[in-house]
PDB file of C-alpha atoms in Angstrom:
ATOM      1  CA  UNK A 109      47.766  40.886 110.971  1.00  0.00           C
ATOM      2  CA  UNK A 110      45.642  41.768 114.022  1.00  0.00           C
ATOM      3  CA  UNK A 111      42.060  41.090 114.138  1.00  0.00           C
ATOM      4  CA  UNK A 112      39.404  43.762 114.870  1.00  0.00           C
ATOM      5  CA  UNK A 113      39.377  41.809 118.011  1.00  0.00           C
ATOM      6  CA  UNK A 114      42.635  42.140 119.109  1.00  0.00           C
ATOM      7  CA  UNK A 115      43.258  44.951 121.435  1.00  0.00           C
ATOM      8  CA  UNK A 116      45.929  47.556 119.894  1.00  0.00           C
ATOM      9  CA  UNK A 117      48.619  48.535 121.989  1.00  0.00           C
ATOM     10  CA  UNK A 118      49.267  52.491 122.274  1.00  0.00           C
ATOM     11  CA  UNK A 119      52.567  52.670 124.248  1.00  0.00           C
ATOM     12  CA  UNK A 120      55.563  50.402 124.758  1.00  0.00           C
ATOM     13  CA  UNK A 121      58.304  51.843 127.021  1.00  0.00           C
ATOM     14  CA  UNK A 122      61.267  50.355 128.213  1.00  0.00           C
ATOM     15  CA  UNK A 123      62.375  51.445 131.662  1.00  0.00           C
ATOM     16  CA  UNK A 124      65.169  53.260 132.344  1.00  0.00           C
ATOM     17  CA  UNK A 125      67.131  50.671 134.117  1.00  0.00           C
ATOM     18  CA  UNK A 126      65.970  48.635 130.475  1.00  0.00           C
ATOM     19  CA  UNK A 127      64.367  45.586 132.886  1.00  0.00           C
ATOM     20  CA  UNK A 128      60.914  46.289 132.127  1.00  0.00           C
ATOM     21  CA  UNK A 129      58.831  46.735 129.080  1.00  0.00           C
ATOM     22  CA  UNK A 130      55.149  48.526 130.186  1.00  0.00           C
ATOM     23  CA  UNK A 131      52.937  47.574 127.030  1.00  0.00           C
ATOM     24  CA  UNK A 132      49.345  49.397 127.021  1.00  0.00           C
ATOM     25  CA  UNK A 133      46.780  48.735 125.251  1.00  0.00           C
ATOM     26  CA  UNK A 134      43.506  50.178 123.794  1.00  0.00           C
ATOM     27  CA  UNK A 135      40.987  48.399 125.772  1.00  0.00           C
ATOM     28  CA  UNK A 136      42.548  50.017 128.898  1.00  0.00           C
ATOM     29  CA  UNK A 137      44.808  47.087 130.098  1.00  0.00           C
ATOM     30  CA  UNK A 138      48.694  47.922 130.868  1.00  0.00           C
ATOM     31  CA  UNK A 139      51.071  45.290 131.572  1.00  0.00           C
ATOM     32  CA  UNK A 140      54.785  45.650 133.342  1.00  0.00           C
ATOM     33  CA  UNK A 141      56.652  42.968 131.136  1.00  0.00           C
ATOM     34  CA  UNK A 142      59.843  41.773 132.962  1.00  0.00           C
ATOM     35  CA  UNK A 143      63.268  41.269 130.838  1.00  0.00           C
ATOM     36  CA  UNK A 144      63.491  38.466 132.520  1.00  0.00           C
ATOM     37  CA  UNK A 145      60.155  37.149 131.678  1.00  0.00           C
ATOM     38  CA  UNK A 146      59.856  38.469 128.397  1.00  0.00           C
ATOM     39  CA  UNK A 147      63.333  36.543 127.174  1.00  0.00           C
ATOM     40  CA  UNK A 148      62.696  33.323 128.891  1.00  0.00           C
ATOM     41  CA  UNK A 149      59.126  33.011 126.981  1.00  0.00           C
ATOM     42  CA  UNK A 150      60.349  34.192 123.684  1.00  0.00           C
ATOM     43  CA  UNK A 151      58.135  32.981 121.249  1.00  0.00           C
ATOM     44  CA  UNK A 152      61.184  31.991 118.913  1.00  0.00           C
ATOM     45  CA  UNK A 153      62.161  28.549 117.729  1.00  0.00           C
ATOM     46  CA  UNK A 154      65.333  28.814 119.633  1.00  0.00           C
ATOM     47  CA  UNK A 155      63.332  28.901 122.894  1.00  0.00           C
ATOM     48  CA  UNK A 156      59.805  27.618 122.206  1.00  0.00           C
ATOM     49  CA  UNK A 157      61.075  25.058 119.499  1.00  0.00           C
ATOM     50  CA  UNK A 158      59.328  23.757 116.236  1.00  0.00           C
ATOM     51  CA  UNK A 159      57.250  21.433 117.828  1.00  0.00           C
ATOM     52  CA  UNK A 160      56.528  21.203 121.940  1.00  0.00           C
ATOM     53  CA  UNK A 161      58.813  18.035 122.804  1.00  0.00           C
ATOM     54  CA  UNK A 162      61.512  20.725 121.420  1.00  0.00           C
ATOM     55  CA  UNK A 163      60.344  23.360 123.906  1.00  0.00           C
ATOM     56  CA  UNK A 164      63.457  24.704 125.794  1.00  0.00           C
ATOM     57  CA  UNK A 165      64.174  26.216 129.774  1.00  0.00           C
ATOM     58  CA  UNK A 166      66.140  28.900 129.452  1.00  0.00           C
ATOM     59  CA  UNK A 167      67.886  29.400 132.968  1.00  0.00           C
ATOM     60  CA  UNK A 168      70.351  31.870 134.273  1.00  0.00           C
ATOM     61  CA  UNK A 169      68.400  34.998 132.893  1.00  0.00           C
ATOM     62  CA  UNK A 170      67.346  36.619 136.215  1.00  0.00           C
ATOM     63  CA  UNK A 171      69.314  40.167 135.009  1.00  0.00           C
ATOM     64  CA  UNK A 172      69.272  40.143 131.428  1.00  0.00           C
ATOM     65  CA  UNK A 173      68.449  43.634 130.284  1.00  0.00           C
ATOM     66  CA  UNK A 174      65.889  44.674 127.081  1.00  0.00           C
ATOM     67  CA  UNK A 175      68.652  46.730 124.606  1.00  0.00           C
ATOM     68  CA  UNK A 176      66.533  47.487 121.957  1.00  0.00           C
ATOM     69  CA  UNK A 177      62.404  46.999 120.470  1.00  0.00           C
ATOM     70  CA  UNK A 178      61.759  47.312 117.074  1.00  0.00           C
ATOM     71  CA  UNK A 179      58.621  47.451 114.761  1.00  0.00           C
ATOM     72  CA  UNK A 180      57.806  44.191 113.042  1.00  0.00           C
ATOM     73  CA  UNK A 181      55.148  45.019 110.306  1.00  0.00           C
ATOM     74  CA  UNK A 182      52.490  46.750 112.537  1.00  0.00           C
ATOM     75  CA  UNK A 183      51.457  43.405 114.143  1.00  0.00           C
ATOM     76  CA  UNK A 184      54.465  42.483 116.706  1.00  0.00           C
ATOM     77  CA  UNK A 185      57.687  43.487 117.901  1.00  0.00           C
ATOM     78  CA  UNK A 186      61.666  42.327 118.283  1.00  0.00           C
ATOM     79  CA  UNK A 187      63.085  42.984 121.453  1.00  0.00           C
ATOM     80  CA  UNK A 188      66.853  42.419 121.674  1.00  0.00           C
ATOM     81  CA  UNK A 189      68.078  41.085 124.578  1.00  0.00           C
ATOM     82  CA  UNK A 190      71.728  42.242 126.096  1.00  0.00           C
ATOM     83  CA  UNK A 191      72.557  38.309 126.400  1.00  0.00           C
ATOM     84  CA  UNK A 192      72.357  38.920 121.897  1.00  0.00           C
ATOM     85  CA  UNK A 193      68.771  36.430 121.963  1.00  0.00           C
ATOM     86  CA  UNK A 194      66.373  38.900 119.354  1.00  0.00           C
ATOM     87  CA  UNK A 195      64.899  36.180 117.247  1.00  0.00           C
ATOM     88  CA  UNK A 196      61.358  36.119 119.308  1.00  0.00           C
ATOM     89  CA  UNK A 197      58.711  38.067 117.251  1.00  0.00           C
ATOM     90  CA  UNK A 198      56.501  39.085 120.066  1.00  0.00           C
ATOM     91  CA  UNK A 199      53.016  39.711 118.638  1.00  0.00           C
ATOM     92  CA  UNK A 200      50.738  42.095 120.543  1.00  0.00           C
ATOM     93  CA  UNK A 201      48.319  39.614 120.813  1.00  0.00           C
ATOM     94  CA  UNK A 202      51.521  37.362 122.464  1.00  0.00           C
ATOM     95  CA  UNK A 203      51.974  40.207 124.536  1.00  0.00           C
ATOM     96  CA  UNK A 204      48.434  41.128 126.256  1.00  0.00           C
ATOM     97  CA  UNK A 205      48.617  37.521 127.064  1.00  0.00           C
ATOM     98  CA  UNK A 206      51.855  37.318 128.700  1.00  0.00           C
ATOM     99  CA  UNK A 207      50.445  40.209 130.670  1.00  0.00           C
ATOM    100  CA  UNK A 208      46.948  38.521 130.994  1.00  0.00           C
ATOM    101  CA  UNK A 209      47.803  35.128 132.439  1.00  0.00           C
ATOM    102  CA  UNK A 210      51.403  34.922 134.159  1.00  0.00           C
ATOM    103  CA  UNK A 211      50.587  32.107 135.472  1.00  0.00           C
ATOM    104  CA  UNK A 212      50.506  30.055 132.170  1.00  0.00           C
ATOM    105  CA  UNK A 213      53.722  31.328 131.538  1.00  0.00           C
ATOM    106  CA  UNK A 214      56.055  32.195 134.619  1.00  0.00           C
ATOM    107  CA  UNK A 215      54.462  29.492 136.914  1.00  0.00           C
ATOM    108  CA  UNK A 216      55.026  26.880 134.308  1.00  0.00           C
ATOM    109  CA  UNK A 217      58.607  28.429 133.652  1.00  0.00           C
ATOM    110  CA  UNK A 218      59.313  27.746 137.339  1.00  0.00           C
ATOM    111  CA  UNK A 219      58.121  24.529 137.543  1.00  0.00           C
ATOM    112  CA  UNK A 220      60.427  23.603 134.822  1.00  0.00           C
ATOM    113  CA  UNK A 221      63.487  25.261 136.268  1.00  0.00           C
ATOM    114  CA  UNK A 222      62.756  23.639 139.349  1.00  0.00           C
ATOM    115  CA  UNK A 223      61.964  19.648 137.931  1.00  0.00           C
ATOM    116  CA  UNK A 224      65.645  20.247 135.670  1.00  0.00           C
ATOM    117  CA  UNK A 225      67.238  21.239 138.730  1.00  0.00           C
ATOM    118  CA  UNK A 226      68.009  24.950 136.670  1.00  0.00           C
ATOM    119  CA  UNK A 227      68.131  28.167 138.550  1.00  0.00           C
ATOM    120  CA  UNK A 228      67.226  31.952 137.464  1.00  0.00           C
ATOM    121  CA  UNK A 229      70.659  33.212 138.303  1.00  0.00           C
ATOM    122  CA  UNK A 230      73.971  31.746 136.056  1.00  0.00           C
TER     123      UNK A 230
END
């Protein structure tokens, strides 16, 4: 559950062409999500492991598409991904910071793909 803190999102909308999720928030910040980005830093154990030495990159995801978002409690969200990957539970707090600091996320996403020799396209 969210703290008083927390800012509370009041819209979610997936684009039409389903590659973008706009999350906005009550403290005034909005945040165009990417499918892209959004699958590749799912916070599920299948991506982000059980421990960080079991942290995975998750290439070839440059066009997945967002298929579905669904309530989770009223602190987070499932997205379902068209490439059938919906175990992340994104939490709005997860999800003002993946808007909030890209670089902690996508930069370090790149790096990786780049050091394992991975691309963002299959």
């Amino acid at each position: 559950m969210a703290d008083e803190s927390t800012p509370w999102p009041t819209e979610l909308r997936v684009a039409s062409d389903r590659k973008t999720l706009t999350v906005a928030f009550d403290n005034g910040a909005a945040h165009d999500l990417s499918a892209e980005y959004l699958r590749v830093c799912s916070p599920s154990a299948e991506v982000k492991g059980h421990a960080p030495s079991q942290k995975q990159t998750v290439p070839g995801k440059r066009n997945v598409e967002i298929i579905k978002v669904e309530p989770v409690g009223n602190y987070a969200v499932r997205i379902h991904f068209d490439d059938m990957h919906s175990s992340g539970i994104y939490s709005w707090r997860y999800l003002l910071d993946l808007g909030e600091r890209p670089e902690s996320h996508w930069g370090v996403y790149l790096q990786e793909l780049a050091q394992k020799g991975l691309s963002r396209d299959i």
